[in-house]
N, CA, C, O and CB atoms as a CASP TS submission, in Angstrom:
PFRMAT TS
TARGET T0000
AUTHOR 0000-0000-0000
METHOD Language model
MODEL 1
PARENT N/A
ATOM      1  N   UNK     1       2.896  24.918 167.316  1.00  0.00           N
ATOM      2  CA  UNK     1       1.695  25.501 167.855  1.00  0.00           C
ATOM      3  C   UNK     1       1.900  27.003 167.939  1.00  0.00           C
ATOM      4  O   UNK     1       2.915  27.486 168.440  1.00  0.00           O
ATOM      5  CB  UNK     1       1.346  24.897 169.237  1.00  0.00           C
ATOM      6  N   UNK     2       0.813  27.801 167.385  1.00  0.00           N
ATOM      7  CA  UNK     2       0.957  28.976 167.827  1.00  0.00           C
ATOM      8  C   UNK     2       0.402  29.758 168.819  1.00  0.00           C
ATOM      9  O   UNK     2      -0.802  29.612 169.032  1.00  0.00           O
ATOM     10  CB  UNK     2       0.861  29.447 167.096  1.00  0.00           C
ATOM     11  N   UNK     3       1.060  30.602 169.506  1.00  0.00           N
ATOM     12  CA  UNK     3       0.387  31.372 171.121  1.00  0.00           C
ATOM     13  C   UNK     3      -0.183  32.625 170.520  1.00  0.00           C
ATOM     14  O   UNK     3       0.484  33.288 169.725  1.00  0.00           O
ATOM     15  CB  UNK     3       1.762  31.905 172.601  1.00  0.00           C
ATOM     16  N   UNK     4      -0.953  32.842 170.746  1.00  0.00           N
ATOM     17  CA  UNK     4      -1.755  34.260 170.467  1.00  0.00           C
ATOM     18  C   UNK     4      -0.824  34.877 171.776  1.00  0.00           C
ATOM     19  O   UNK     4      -0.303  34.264 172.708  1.00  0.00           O
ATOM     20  CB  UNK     4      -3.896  34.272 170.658  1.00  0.00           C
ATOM     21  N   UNK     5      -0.834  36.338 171.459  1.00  0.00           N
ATOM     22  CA  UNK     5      -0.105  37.156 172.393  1.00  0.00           C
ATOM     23  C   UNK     5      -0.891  38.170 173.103  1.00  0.00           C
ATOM     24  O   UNK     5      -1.474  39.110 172.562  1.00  0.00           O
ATOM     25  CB  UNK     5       0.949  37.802 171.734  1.00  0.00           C
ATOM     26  N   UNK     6      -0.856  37.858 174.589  1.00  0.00           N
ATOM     27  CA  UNK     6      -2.128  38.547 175.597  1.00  0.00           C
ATOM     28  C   UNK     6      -0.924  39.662 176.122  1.00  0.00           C
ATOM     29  O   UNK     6       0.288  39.832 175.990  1.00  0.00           O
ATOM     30  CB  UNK     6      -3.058  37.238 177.197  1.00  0.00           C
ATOM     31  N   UNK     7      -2.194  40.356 176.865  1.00  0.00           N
ATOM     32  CA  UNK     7      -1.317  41.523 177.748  1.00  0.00           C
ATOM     33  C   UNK     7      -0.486  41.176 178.776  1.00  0.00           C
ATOM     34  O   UNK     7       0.437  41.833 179.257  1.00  0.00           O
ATOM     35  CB  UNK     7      -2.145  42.471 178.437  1.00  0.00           C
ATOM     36  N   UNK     8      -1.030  39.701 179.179  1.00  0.00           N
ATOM     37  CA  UNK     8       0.018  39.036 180.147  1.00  0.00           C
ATOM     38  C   UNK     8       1.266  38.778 179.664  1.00  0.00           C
ATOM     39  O   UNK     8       2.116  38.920 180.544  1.00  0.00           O
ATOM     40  CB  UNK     8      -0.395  37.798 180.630  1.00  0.00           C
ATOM     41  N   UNK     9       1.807  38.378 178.351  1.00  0.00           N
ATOM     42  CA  UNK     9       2.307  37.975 177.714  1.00  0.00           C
ATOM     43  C   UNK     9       3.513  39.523 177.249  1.00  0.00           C
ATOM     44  O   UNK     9       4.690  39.883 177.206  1.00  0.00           O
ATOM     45  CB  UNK     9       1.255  37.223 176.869  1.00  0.00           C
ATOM     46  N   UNK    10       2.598  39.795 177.086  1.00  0.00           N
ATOM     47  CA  UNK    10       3.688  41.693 177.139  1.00  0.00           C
ATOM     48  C   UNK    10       3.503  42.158 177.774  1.00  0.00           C
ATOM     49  O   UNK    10       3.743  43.305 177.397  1.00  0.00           O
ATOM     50  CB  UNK    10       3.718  42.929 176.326  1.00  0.00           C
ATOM     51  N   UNK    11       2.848  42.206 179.617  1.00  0.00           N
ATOM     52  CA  UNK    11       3.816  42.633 180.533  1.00  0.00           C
ATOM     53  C   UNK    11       5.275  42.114 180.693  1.00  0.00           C
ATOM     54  O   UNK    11       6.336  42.735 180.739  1.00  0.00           O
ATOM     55  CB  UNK    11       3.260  42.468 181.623  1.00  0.00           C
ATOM     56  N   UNK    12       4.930  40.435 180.780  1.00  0.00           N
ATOM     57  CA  UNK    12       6.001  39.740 181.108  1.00  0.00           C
ATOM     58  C   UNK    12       7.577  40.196 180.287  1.00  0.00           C
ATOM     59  O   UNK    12       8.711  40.297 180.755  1.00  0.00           O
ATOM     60  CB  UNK    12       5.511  38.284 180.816  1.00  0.00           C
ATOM     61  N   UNK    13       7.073  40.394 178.946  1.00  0.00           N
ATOM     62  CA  UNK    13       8.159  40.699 178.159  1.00  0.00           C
ATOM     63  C   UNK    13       8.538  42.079 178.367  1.00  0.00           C
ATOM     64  O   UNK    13       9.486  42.337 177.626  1.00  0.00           O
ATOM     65  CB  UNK    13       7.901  40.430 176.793  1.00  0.00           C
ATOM     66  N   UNK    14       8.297  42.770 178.853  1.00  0.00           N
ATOM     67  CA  UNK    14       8.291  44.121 179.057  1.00  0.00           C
ATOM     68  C   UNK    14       9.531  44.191 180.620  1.00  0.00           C
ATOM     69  O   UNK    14      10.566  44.802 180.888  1.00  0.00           O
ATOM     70  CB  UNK    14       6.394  44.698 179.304  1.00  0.00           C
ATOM     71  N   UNK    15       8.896  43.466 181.109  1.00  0.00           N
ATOM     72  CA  UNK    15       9.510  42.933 182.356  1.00  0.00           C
ATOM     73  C   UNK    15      10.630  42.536 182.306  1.00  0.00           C
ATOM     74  O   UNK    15      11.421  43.066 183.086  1.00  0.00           O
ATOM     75  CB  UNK    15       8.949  42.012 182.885  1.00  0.00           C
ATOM     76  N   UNK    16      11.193  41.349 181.288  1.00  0.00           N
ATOM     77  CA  UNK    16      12.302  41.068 180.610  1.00  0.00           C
ATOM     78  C   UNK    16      12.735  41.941 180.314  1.00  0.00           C
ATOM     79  O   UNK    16      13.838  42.036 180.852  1.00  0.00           O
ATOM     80  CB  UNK    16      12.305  40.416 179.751  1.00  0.00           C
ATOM     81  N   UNK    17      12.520  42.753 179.703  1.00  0.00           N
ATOM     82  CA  UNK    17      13.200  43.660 179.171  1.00  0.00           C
ATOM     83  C   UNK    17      14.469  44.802 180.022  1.00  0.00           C
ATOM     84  O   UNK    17      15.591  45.250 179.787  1.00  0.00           O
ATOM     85  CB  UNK    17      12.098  44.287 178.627  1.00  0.00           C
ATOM     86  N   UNK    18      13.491  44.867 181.027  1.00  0.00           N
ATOM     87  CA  UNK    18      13.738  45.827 182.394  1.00  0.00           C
ATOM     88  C   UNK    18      15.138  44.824 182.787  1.00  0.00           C
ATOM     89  O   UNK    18      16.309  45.202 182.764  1.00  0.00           O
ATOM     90  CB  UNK    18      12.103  45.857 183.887  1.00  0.00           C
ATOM     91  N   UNK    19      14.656  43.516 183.128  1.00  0.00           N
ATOM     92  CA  UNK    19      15.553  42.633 183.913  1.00  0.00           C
ATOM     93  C   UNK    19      16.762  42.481 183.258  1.00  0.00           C
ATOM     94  O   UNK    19      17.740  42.981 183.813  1.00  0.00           O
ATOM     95  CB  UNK    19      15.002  41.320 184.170  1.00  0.00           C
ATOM     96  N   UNK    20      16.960  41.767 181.955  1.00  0.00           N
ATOM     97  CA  UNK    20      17.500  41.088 181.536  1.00  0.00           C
ATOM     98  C   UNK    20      18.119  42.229 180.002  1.00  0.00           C
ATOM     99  O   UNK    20      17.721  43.330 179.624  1.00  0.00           O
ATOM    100  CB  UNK    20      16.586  39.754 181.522  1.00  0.00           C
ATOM    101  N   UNK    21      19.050  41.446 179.553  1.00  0.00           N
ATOM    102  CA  UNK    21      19.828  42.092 178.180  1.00  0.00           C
ATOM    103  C   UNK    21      18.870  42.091 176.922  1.00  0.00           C
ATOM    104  O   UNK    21      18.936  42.924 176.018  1.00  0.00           O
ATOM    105  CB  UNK    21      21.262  41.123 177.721  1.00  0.00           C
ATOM    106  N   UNK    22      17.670  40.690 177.008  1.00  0.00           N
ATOM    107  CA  UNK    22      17.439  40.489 176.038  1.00  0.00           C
ATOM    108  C   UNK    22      16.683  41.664 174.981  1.00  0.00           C
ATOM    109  O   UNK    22      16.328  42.710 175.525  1.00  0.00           O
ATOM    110  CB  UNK    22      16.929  39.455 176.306  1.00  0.00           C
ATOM    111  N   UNK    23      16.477  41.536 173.754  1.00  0.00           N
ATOM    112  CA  UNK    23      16.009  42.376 173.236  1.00  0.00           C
ATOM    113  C   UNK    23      14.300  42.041 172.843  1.00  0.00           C
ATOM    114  O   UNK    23      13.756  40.941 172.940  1.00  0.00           O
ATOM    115  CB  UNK    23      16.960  42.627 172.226  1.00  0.00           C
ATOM    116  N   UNK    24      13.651  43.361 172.371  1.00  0.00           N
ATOM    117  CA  UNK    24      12.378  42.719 172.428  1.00  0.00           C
ATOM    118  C   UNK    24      11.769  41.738 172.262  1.00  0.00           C
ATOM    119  O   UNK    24      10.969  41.258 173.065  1.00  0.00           O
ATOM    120  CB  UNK    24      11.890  43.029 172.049  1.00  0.00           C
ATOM    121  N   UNK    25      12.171  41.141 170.797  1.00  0.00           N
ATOM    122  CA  UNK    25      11.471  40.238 169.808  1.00  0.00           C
ATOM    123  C   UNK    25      11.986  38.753 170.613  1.00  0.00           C
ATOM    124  O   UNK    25      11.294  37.737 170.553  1.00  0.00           O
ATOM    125  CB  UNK    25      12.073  40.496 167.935  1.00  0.00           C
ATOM    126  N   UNK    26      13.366  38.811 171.401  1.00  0.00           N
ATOM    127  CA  UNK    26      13.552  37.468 172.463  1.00  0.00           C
ATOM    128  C   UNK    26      12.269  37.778 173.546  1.00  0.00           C
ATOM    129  O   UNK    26      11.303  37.061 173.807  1.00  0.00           O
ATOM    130  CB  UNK    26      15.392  37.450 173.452  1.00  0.00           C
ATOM    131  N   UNK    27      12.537  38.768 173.935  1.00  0.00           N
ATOM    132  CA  UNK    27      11.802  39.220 175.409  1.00  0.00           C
ATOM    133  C   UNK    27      10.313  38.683 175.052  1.00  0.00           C
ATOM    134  O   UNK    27       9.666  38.116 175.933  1.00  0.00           O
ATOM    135  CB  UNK    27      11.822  41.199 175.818  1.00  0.00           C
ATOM    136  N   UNK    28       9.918  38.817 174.097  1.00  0.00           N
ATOM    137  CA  UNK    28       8.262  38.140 173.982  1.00  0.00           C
ATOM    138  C   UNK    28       8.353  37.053 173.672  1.00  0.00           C
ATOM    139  O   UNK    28       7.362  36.465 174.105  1.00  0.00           O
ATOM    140  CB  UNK    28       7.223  38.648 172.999  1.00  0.00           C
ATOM    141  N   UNK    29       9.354  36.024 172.851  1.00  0.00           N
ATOM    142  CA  UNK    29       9.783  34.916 172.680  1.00  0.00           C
ATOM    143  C   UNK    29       9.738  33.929 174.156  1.00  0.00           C
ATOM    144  O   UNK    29       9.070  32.902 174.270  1.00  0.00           O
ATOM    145  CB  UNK    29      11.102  35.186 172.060  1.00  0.00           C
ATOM    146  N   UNK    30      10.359  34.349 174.904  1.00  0.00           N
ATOM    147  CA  UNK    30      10.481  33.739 176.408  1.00  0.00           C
ATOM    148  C   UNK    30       9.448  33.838 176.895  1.00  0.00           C
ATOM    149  O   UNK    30       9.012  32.765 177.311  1.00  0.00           O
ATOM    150  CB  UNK    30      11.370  34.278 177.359  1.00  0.00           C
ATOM    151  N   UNK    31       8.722  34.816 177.067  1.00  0.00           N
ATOM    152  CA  UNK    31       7.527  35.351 177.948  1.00  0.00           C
ATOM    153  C   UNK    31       6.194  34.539 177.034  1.00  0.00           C
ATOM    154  O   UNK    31       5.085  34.401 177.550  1.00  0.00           O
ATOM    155  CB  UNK    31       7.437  37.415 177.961  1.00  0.00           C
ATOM    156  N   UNK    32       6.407  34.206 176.084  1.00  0.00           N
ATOM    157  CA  UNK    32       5.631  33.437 175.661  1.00  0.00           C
ATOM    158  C   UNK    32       5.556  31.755 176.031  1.00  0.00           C
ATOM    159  O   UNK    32       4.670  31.019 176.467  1.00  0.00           O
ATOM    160  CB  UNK    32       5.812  33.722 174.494  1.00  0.00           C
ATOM    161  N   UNK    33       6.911  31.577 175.632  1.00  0.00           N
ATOM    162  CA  UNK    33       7.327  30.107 176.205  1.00  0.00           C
ATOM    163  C   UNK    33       7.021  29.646 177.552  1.00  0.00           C
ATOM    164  O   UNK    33       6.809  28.463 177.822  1.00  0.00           O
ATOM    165  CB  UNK    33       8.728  29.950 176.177  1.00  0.00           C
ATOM    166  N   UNK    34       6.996  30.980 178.726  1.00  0.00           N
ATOM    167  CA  UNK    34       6.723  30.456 180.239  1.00  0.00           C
ATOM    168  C   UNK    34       5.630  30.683 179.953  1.00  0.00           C
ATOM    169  O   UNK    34       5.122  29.583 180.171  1.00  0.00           O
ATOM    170  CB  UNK    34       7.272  31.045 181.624  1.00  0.00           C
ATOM    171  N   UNK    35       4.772  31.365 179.583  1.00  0.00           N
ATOM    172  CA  UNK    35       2.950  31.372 179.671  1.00  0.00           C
ATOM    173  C   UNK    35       2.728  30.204 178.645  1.00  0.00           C
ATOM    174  O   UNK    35       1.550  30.043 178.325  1.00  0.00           O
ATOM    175  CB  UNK    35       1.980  33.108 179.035  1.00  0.00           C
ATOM    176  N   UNK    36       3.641  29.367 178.076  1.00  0.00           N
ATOM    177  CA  UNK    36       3.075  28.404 177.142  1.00  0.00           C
ATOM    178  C   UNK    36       3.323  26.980 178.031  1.00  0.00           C
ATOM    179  O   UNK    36       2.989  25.818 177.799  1.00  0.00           O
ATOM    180  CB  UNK    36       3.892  28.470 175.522  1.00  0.00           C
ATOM    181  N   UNK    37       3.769  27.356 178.707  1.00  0.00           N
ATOM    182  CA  UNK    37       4.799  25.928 179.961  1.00  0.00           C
ATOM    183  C   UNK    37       5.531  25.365 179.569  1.00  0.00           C
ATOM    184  O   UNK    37       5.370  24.149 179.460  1.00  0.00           O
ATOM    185  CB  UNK    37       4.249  24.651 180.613  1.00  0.00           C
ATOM    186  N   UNK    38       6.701  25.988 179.167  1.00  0.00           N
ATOM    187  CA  UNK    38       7.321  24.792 177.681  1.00  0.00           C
ATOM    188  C   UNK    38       8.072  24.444 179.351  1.00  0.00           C
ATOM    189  O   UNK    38       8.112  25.000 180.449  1.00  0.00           O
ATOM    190  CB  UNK    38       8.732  25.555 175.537  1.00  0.00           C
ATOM    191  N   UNK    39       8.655  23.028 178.641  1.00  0.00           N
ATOM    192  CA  UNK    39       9.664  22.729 179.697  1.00  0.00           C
ATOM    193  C   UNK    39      11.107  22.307 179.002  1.00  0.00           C
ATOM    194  O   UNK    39      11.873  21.357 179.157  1.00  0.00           O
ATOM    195  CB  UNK    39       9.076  21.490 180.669  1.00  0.00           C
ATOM    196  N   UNK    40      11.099  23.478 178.163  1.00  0.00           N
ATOM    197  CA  UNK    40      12.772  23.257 177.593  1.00  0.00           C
ATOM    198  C   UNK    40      12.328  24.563 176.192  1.00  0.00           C
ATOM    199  O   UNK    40      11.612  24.504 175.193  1.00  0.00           O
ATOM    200  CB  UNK    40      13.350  20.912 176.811  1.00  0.00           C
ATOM    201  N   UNK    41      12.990  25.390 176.667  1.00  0.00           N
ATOM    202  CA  UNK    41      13.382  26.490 175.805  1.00  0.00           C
ATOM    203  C   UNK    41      14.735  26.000 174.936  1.00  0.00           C
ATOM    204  O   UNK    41      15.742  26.308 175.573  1.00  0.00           O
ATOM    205  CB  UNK    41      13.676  27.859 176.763  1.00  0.00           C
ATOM    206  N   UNK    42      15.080  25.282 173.579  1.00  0.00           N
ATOM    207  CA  UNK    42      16.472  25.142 173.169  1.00  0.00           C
ATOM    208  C   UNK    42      16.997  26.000 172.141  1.00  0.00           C
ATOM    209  O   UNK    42      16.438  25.938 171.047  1.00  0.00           O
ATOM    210  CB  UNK    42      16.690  23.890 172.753  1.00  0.00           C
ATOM    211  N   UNK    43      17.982  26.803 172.286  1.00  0.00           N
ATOM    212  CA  UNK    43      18.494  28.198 171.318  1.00  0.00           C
ATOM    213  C   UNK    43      19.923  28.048 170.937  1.00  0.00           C
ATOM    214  O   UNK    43      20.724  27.124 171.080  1.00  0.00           O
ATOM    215  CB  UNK    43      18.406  29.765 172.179  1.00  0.00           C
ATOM    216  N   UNK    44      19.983  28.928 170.546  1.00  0.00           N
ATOM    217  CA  UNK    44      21.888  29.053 170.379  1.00  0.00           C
ATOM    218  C   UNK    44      22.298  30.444 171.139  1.00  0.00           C
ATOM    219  O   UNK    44      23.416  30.942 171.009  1.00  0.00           O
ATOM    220  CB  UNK    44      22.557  29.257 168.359  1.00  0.00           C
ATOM    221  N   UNK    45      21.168  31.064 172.022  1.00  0.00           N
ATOM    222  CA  UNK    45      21.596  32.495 172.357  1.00  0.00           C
ATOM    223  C   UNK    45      21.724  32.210 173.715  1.00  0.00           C
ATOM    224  O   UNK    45      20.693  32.101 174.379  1.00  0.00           O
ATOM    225  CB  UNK    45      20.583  33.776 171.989  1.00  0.00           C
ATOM    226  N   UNK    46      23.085  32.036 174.370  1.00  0.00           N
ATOM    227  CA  UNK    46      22.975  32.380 175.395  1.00  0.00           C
ATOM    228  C   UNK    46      22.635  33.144 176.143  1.00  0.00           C
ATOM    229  O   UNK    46      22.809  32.909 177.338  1.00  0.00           O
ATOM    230  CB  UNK    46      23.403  32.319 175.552  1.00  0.00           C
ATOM    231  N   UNK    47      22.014  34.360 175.716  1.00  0.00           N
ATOM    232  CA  UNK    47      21.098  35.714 176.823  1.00  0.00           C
ATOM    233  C   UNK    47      20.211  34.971 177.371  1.00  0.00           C
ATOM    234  O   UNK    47      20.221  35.227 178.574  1.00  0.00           O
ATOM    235  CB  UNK    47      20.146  37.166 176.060  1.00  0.00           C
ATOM    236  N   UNK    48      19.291  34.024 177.081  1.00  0.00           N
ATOM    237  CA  UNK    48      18.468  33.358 177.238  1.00  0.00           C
ATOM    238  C   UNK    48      18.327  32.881 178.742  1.00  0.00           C
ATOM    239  O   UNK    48      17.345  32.795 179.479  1.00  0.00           O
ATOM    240  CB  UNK    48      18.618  32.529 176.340  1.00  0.00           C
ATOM    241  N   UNK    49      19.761  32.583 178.938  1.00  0.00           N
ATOM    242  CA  UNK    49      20.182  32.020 180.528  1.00  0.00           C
ATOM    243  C   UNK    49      19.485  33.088 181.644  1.00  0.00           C
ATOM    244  O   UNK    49      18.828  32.674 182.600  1.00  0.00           O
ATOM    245  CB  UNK    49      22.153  32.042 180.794  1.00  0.00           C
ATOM    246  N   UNK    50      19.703  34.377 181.406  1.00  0.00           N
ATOM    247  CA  UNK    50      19.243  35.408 182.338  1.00  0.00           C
ATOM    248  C   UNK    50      17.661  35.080 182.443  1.00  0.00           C
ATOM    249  O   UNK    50      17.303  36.127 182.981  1.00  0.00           O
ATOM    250  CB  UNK    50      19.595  37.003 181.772  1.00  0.00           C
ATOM    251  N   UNK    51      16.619  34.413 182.305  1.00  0.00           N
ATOM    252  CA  UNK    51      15.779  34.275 182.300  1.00  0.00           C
ATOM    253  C   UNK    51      15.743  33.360 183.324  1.00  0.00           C
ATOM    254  O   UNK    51      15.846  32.187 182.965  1.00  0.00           O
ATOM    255  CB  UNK    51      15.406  34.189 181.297  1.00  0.00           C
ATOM    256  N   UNK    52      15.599  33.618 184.770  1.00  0.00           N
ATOM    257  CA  UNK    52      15.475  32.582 185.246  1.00  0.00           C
ATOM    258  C   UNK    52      15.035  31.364 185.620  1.00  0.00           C
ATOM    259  O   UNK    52      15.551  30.387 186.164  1.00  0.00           O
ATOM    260  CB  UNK    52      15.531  32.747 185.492  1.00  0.00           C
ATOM    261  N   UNK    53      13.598  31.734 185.066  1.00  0.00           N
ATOM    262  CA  UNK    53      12.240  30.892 185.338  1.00  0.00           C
ATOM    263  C   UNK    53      12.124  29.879 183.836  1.00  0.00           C
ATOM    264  O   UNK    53      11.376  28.908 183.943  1.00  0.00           O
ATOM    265  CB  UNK    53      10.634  32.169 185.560  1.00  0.00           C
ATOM    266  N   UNK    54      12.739  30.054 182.648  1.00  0.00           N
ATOM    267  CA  UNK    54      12.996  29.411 181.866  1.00  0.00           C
ATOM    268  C   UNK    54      13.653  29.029 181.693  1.00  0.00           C
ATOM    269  O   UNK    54      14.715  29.648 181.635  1.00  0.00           O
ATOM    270  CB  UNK    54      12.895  29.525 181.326  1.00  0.00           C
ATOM    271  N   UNK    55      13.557  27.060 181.356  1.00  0.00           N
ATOM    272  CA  UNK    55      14.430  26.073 181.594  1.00  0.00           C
ATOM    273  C   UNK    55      15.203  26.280 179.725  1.00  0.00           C
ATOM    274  O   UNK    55      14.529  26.069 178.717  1.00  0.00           O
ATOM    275  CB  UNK    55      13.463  24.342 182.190  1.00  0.00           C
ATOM    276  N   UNK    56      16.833  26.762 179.698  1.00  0.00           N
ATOM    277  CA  UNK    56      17.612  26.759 178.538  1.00  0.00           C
ATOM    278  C   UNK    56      18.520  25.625 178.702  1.00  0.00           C
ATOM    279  O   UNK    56      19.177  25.153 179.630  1.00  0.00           O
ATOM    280  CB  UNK    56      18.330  28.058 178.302  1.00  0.00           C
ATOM    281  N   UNK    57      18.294  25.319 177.297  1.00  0.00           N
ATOM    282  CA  UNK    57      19.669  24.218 176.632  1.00  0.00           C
ATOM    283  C   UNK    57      19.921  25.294 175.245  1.00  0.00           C
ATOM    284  O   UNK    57      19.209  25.704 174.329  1.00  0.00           O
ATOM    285  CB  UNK    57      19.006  21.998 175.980  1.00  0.00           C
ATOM    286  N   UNK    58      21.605  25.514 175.745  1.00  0.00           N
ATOM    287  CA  UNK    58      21.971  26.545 174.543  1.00  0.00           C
ATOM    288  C   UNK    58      22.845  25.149 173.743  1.00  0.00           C
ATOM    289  O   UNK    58      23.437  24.201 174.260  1.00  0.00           O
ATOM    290  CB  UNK    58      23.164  28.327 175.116  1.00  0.00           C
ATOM    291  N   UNK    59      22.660  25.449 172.534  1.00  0.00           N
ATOM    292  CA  UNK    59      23.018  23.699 171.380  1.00  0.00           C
ATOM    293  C   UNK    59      24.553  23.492 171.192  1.00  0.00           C
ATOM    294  O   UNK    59      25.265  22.490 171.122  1.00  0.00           O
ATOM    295  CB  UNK    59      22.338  23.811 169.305  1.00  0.00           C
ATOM    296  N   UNK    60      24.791  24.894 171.134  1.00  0.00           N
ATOM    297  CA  UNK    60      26.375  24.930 170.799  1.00  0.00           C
ATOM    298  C   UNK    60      27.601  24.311 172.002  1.00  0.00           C
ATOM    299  O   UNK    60      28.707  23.813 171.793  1.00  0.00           O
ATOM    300  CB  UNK    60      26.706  26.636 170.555  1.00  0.00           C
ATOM    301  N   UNK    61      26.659  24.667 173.677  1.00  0.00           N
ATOM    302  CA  UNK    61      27.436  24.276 174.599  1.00  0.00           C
ATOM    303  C   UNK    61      26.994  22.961 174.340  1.00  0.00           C
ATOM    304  O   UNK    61      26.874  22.985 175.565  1.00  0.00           O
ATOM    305  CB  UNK    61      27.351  24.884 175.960  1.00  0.00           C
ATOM    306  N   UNK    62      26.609  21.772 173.961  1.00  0.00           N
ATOM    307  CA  UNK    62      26.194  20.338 173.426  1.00  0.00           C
ATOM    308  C   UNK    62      26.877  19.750 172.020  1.00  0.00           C
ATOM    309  O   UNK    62      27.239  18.588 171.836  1.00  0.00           O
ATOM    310  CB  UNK    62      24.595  20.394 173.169  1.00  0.00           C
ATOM    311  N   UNK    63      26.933  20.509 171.377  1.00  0.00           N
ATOM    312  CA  UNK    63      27.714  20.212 170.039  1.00  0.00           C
ATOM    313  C   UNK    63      29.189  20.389 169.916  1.00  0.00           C
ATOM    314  O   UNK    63      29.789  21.361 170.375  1.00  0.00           O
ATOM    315  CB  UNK    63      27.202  21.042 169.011  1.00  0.00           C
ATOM    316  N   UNK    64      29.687  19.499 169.337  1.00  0.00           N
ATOM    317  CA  UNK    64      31.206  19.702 168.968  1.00  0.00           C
ATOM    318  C   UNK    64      31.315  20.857 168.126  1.00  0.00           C
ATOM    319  O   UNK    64      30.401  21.476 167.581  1.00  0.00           O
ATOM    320  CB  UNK    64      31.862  18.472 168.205  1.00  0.00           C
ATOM    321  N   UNK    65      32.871  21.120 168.080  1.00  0.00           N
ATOM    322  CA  UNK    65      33.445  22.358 166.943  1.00  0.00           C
ATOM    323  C   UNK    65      32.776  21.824 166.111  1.00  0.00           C
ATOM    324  O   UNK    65      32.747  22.269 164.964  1.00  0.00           O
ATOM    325  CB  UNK    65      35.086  22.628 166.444  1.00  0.00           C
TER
END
């Protein structure tokens, strides 16, 4: 599904940005996902974790060598 991207949507990421390590193109990635309600963000980037309000499963801490 795709999210059209509102101003809510890039404050939030903007916000991220301030808060957290992530870099832009994550920072609207996330900020999209909580205005989308996901209830499982799954990545391989652990920065992701600093997001507090978004629920992460990073794959690699789940997967063997």
């Amino acid at each position: 599904r795709l999210i059209p991207i509102t101003q809510a949507i890039l404050r939030e990421a903007a916000q991220l940005r301030v808060t957290t390590k992530l870099k832009t193109p994550d920072a609207l990635h996330a900020a999209t996902a909580m205005a989308a309600g996901c209830v499982l963000f799954v990545t391989n980037d652990a920065a992701f974790r600093a997001v507090s309000r978004l629920p992460v499963v990073v794959l690699k801490d789940h997967l063997g060598p």
